Short mmCIF file of C-alpha atoms and ligand atoms in Angstrom, two decimals:
data_model
loop_
_atom_site.label_atom_id
_atom_site.label_comp_id
_atom_site.label_asym_id
_atom_site.label_seq_id
_atom_site.Cartn_x
_atom_site.Cartn_y
_atom_site.Cartn_z
CA MET A 200 40.68 161.51 -171.96
CA MET A 201 39.77 164.18 -169.45
CA ASP A 202 42.33 162.67 -167.05
CA SER A 203 45.07 163.45 -169.56
CA CYS A 204 47.71 165.90 -168.41
CA ILE A 205 50.30 168.11 -170.05
CA ARG A 206 53.41 169.60 -168.47
CA ILE A 207 53.32 173.38 -168.57
CA ALA A 208 55.51 176.30 -167.50
CA GLY A 209 52.48 178.51 -166.92
CA ILE A 210 49.26 180.05 -168.22
CA ILE A 211 48.30 183.64 -169.03
CA GLY A 212 44.57 184.09 -168.58
CA GLU A 213 44.15 186.92 -171.11
CA SER A 214 46.66 188.09 -173.73
CA ILE A 215 46.33 190.35 -176.77
CA VAL A 216 49.91 189.85 -178.04
CA ASP A 217 49.97 186.09 -178.63
CA GLY A 218 47.59 185.87 -181.56
CA PRO A 219 44.44 187.57 -182.87
CA GLY A 220 41.86 188.73 -180.33
CA ILE A 221 41.93 187.89 -176.64
CA ARG A 222 43.53 184.57 -175.84
CA LEU A 223 44.37 182.14 -173.10
CA VAL A 224 48.06 181.26 -173.47
CA VAL A 225 49.48 177.92 -172.35
CA PHE A 226 53.28 177.67 -172.16
CA ALA A 227 54.54 174.12 -172.69
CA GLN A 228 57.35 173.00 -170.39
CA GLY A 229 60.30 171.46 -172.20
CA CYS A 230 62.09 172.58 -175.35
CA PRO A 231 64.84 170.90 -177.42
CA HIS A 232 65.81 173.98 -179.47
CA HIS A 233 67.85 176.20 -177.10
CA CYS A 234 67.69 179.23 -179.39
CA PRO A 235 70.31 181.82 -178.35
CA GLY A 236 68.46 184.83 -176.91
CA CYS A 237 65.35 182.81 -176.00
CA HIS A 238 63.00 184.80 -173.76
CA ASN A 239 61.78 181.78 -171.82
CA PRO A 240 64.87 179.73 -170.85
CA GLU A 241 63.06 178.47 -167.74
CA THR A 242 60.78 176.49 -170.07
CA HIS A 243 63.62 174.33 -171.50
CA ALA A 244 63.95 171.59 -168.85
CA TYR A 245 61.52 168.72 -169.43
CA GLU A 246 61.27 167.97 -165.71
CA GLY A 247 60.42 171.59 -164.78
CA GLY A 248 57.06 173.31 -164.57
CA LYS A 249 54.00 171.42 -163.44
CA SER A 250 51.59 168.84 -164.75
CA VAL A 251 48.00 170.02 -165.27
CA ALA A 252 44.88 168.24 -166.44
CA ILE A 253 43.68 169.23 -169.91
CA ALA A 254 40.18 169.38 -168.44
CA GLU A 255 41.33 172.09 -166.02
CA ILE A 256 42.60 174.27 -168.90
CA LEU A 257 39.36 173.75 -170.83
CA GLN A 258 37.46 174.85 -167.75
CA ARG A 259 39.46 178.09 -167.63
CA LEU A 260 38.65 178.67 -171.31
CA ALA A 261 34.96 178.10 -170.74
CA MET A 262 34.83 180.39 -167.71
CA ASN A 263 35.96 183.55 -169.52
CA PRO A 264 33.43 184.82 -172.11
CA LEU A 265 35.95 187.39 -173.41
CA LEU A 266 38.28 184.78 -174.88
CA ASP A 267 38.47 184.28 -178.67
CA GLY A 268 41.04 181.55 -178.67
CA ILE A 269 43.86 179.61 -177.12
CA THR A 270 47.57 179.92 -177.89
CA LEU A 271 49.94 177.01 -177.36
CA SER A 272 53.38 178.47 -176.79
CA GLY A 273 56.58 177.30 -175.22
CA GLY A 274 58.75 175.64 -174.61
CA GLU A 275 57.89 173.39 -177.52
CA PRO A 276 54.25 172.22 -177.76
CA PHE A 277 55.25 169.58 -180.34
CA ALA A 278 57.44 167.87 -177.71
CA GLN A 279 54.11 166.90 -176.08
CA ALA A 280 52.14 166.81 -179.30
CA ALA A 281 49.57 164.17 -178.29
CA GLY A 282 48.45 166.07 -175.19
CA PHE A 283 48.45 169.45 -176.89
CA ALA A 284 46.56 167.99 -179.87
CA LEU A 285 43.87 166.80 -177.48
CA LEU A 286 43.69 170.24 -175.87
CA ALA A 287 43.57 171.95 -179.28
CA GLN A 288 40.88 169.60 -180.57
CA SER A 289 38.69 170.11 -177.50
CA ALA A 290 39.14 173.89 -177.68
CA ARG A 291 38.19 173.98 -181.37
CA GLN A 292 35.16 171.80 -180.76
CA ARG A 293 34.05 174.50 -178.30
CA GLY A 294 34.49 177.19 -180.97
CA PHE A 295 37.89 178.58 -179.96
CA HIS A 296 40.59 179.56 -182.46
CA VAL A 297 43.90 177.72 -181.96
CA MET A 298 47.32 179.25 -182.55
CA THR A 299 50.43 177.11 -181.99
CA TYR A 300 54.08 178.12 -181.74
CA SER A 301 56.89 175.77 -182.70
CA GLY A 302 60.66 175.97 -182.99
CA TYR A 303 60.33 173.46 -185.85
CA THR A 304 59.49 174.72 -189.31
CA TYR A 305 56.23 173.72 -191.01
CA GLU A 306 58.28 171.67 -193.48
CA GLU A 307 60.05 169.80 -190.64
CA LEU A 308 56.75 169.13 -188.90
CA THR A 309 55.02 167.78 -192.00
CA ALA A 310 58.06 165.78 -193.22
CA SER A 311 58.41 163.97 -189.87
CA SER A 312 54.77 163.32 -189.19
CA GLU A 313 55.15 159.65 -190.22
CA GLN A 314 57.69 159.03 -187.40
CA ASN A 315 55.72 161.34 -185.12
CA PRO A 316 52.02 160.79 -185.86
CA ALA A 317 51.06 163.11 -183.00
CA TRP A 318 52.73 166.00 -184.85
CA ALA A 319 50.21 165.57 -187.66
CA LEU A 320 47.39 165.50 -185.10
CA LEU A 321 48.48 168.78 -183.53
CA LEU A 322 48.87 170.42 -186.94
CA GLU A 323 45.38 169.25 -187.94
CA GLN A 324 43.99 170.96 -184.84
CA THR A 325 45.87 174.25 -185.37
CA ASP A 326 44.45 177.28 -187.18
CA LEU A 327 47.61 179.42 -187.17
CA LEU A 328 51.19 178.19 -186.71
CA VAL A 329 54.13 180.46 -185.90
CA ASP A 330 57.02 178.33 -187.06
CA GLY A 331 60.79 178.12 -186.80
CA PRO A 332 63.32 178.93 -184.10
CA PHE A 333 63.80 182.39 -182.68
CA GLN A 334 66.92 183.80 -184.39
CA LEU A 335 68.65 186.60 -182.53
CA ALA A 336 70.24 188.00 -185.71
CA GLU A 337 66.77 188.35 -187.26
CA ARG A 338 65.11 189.77 -184.18
CA ASN A 339 62.45 192.41 -184.95
CA LEU A 340 60.35 193.84 -182.13
CA LEU A 341 57.76 195.24 -184.54
CA LEU A 342 56.57 191.95 -185.99
CA PRO A 343 53.08 190.94 -184.87
CA PHE A 344 53.02 187.71 -182.82
CA ARG A 345 56.62 186.67 -183.48
CA GLY A 346 60.14 187.59 -182.46
CA SER A 347 62.31 187.18 -185.56
CA GLU A 348 61.98 187.69 -189.31
CA ASN A 349 62.52 184.01 -190.18
CA GLN A 350 59.36 183.03 -188.30
CA ARG A 351 56.15 182.81 -190.34
CA VAL A 352 52.49 182.98 -189.39
CA ILE A 353 51.00 180.10 -191.38
CA ASP A 354 47.37 179.35 -192.19
CA VAL A 355 47.64 175.65 -191.35
CA GLN A 356 44.23 174.53 -192.55
CA GLU A 357 44.75 176.14 -195.98
CA SER A 358 48.36 174.85 -196.13
CA LEU A 359 47.24 171.27 -195.44
CA ARG A 360 44.53 171.61 -198.10
CA GLN A 361 46.92 172.98 -200.74
CA GLY A 362 49.95 170.86 -199.76
CA LYS A 363 52.17 173.95 -199.51
CA VAL A 364 52.82 176.78 -197.08
CA VAL A 365 50.09 179.43 -197.18
CA LEU A 366 50.90 182.49 -195.07
CA ALA A 367 48.16 184.07 -193.00
CA SER A 368 47.47 187.78 -193.29
CA VAL A 369 47.89 189.09 -189.76
S1 SF4 B 224 61.82 177.30 -179.48
FE1 SF4 B 224 61.04 179.01 -178.22
S2 SF4 B 224 61.22 178.29 -176.11
FE2 SF4 B 224 62.46 176.92 -177.35
S3 SF4 B 224 64.53 177.81 -177.22
FE3 SF4 B 224 63.57 178.62 -179.07
S4 SF4 B 224 62.64 180.57 -178.46
FE4 SF4 B 224 63.08 179.40 -176.58
#
């Protein structure tokens, strides 16, 4: 499994704006949503970016004692759900908190998980999900960790337990 790779647009070694605490942020390369006003249009092409070994990212996590967690951003992490699920699982096993961004809503992700079993795997390995597309008309620069009002910060573990969306208090 440690040979497995994901295609990424880039990595930020330390961020305090992409989730609680200090986090390593991995930007997935490739996104199907094309939200008008997207801040990362260079992440849309599936053939862009570069392929990196999951083991290499885990090594970066392990090397920085200041990190509280890892954030999977985009692009669209669920477009490479199997690889990102593996990364998330390995990070959690090492005690890191996992926050995942998606342009899909939680309801879309859970409703389609039969056709896309890897989507369920990535959700199972996510602590907080910021869901839904960025909507320019609902843009709000003051929201913590998200760009527009329609996006929610969801406590995924509690939501899966209760079978309904449970918002996180952030
Ligand atoms: S989901 Fe994110 S990366 Fe994809 S188009 Fe929308 S804002 Fe951009």
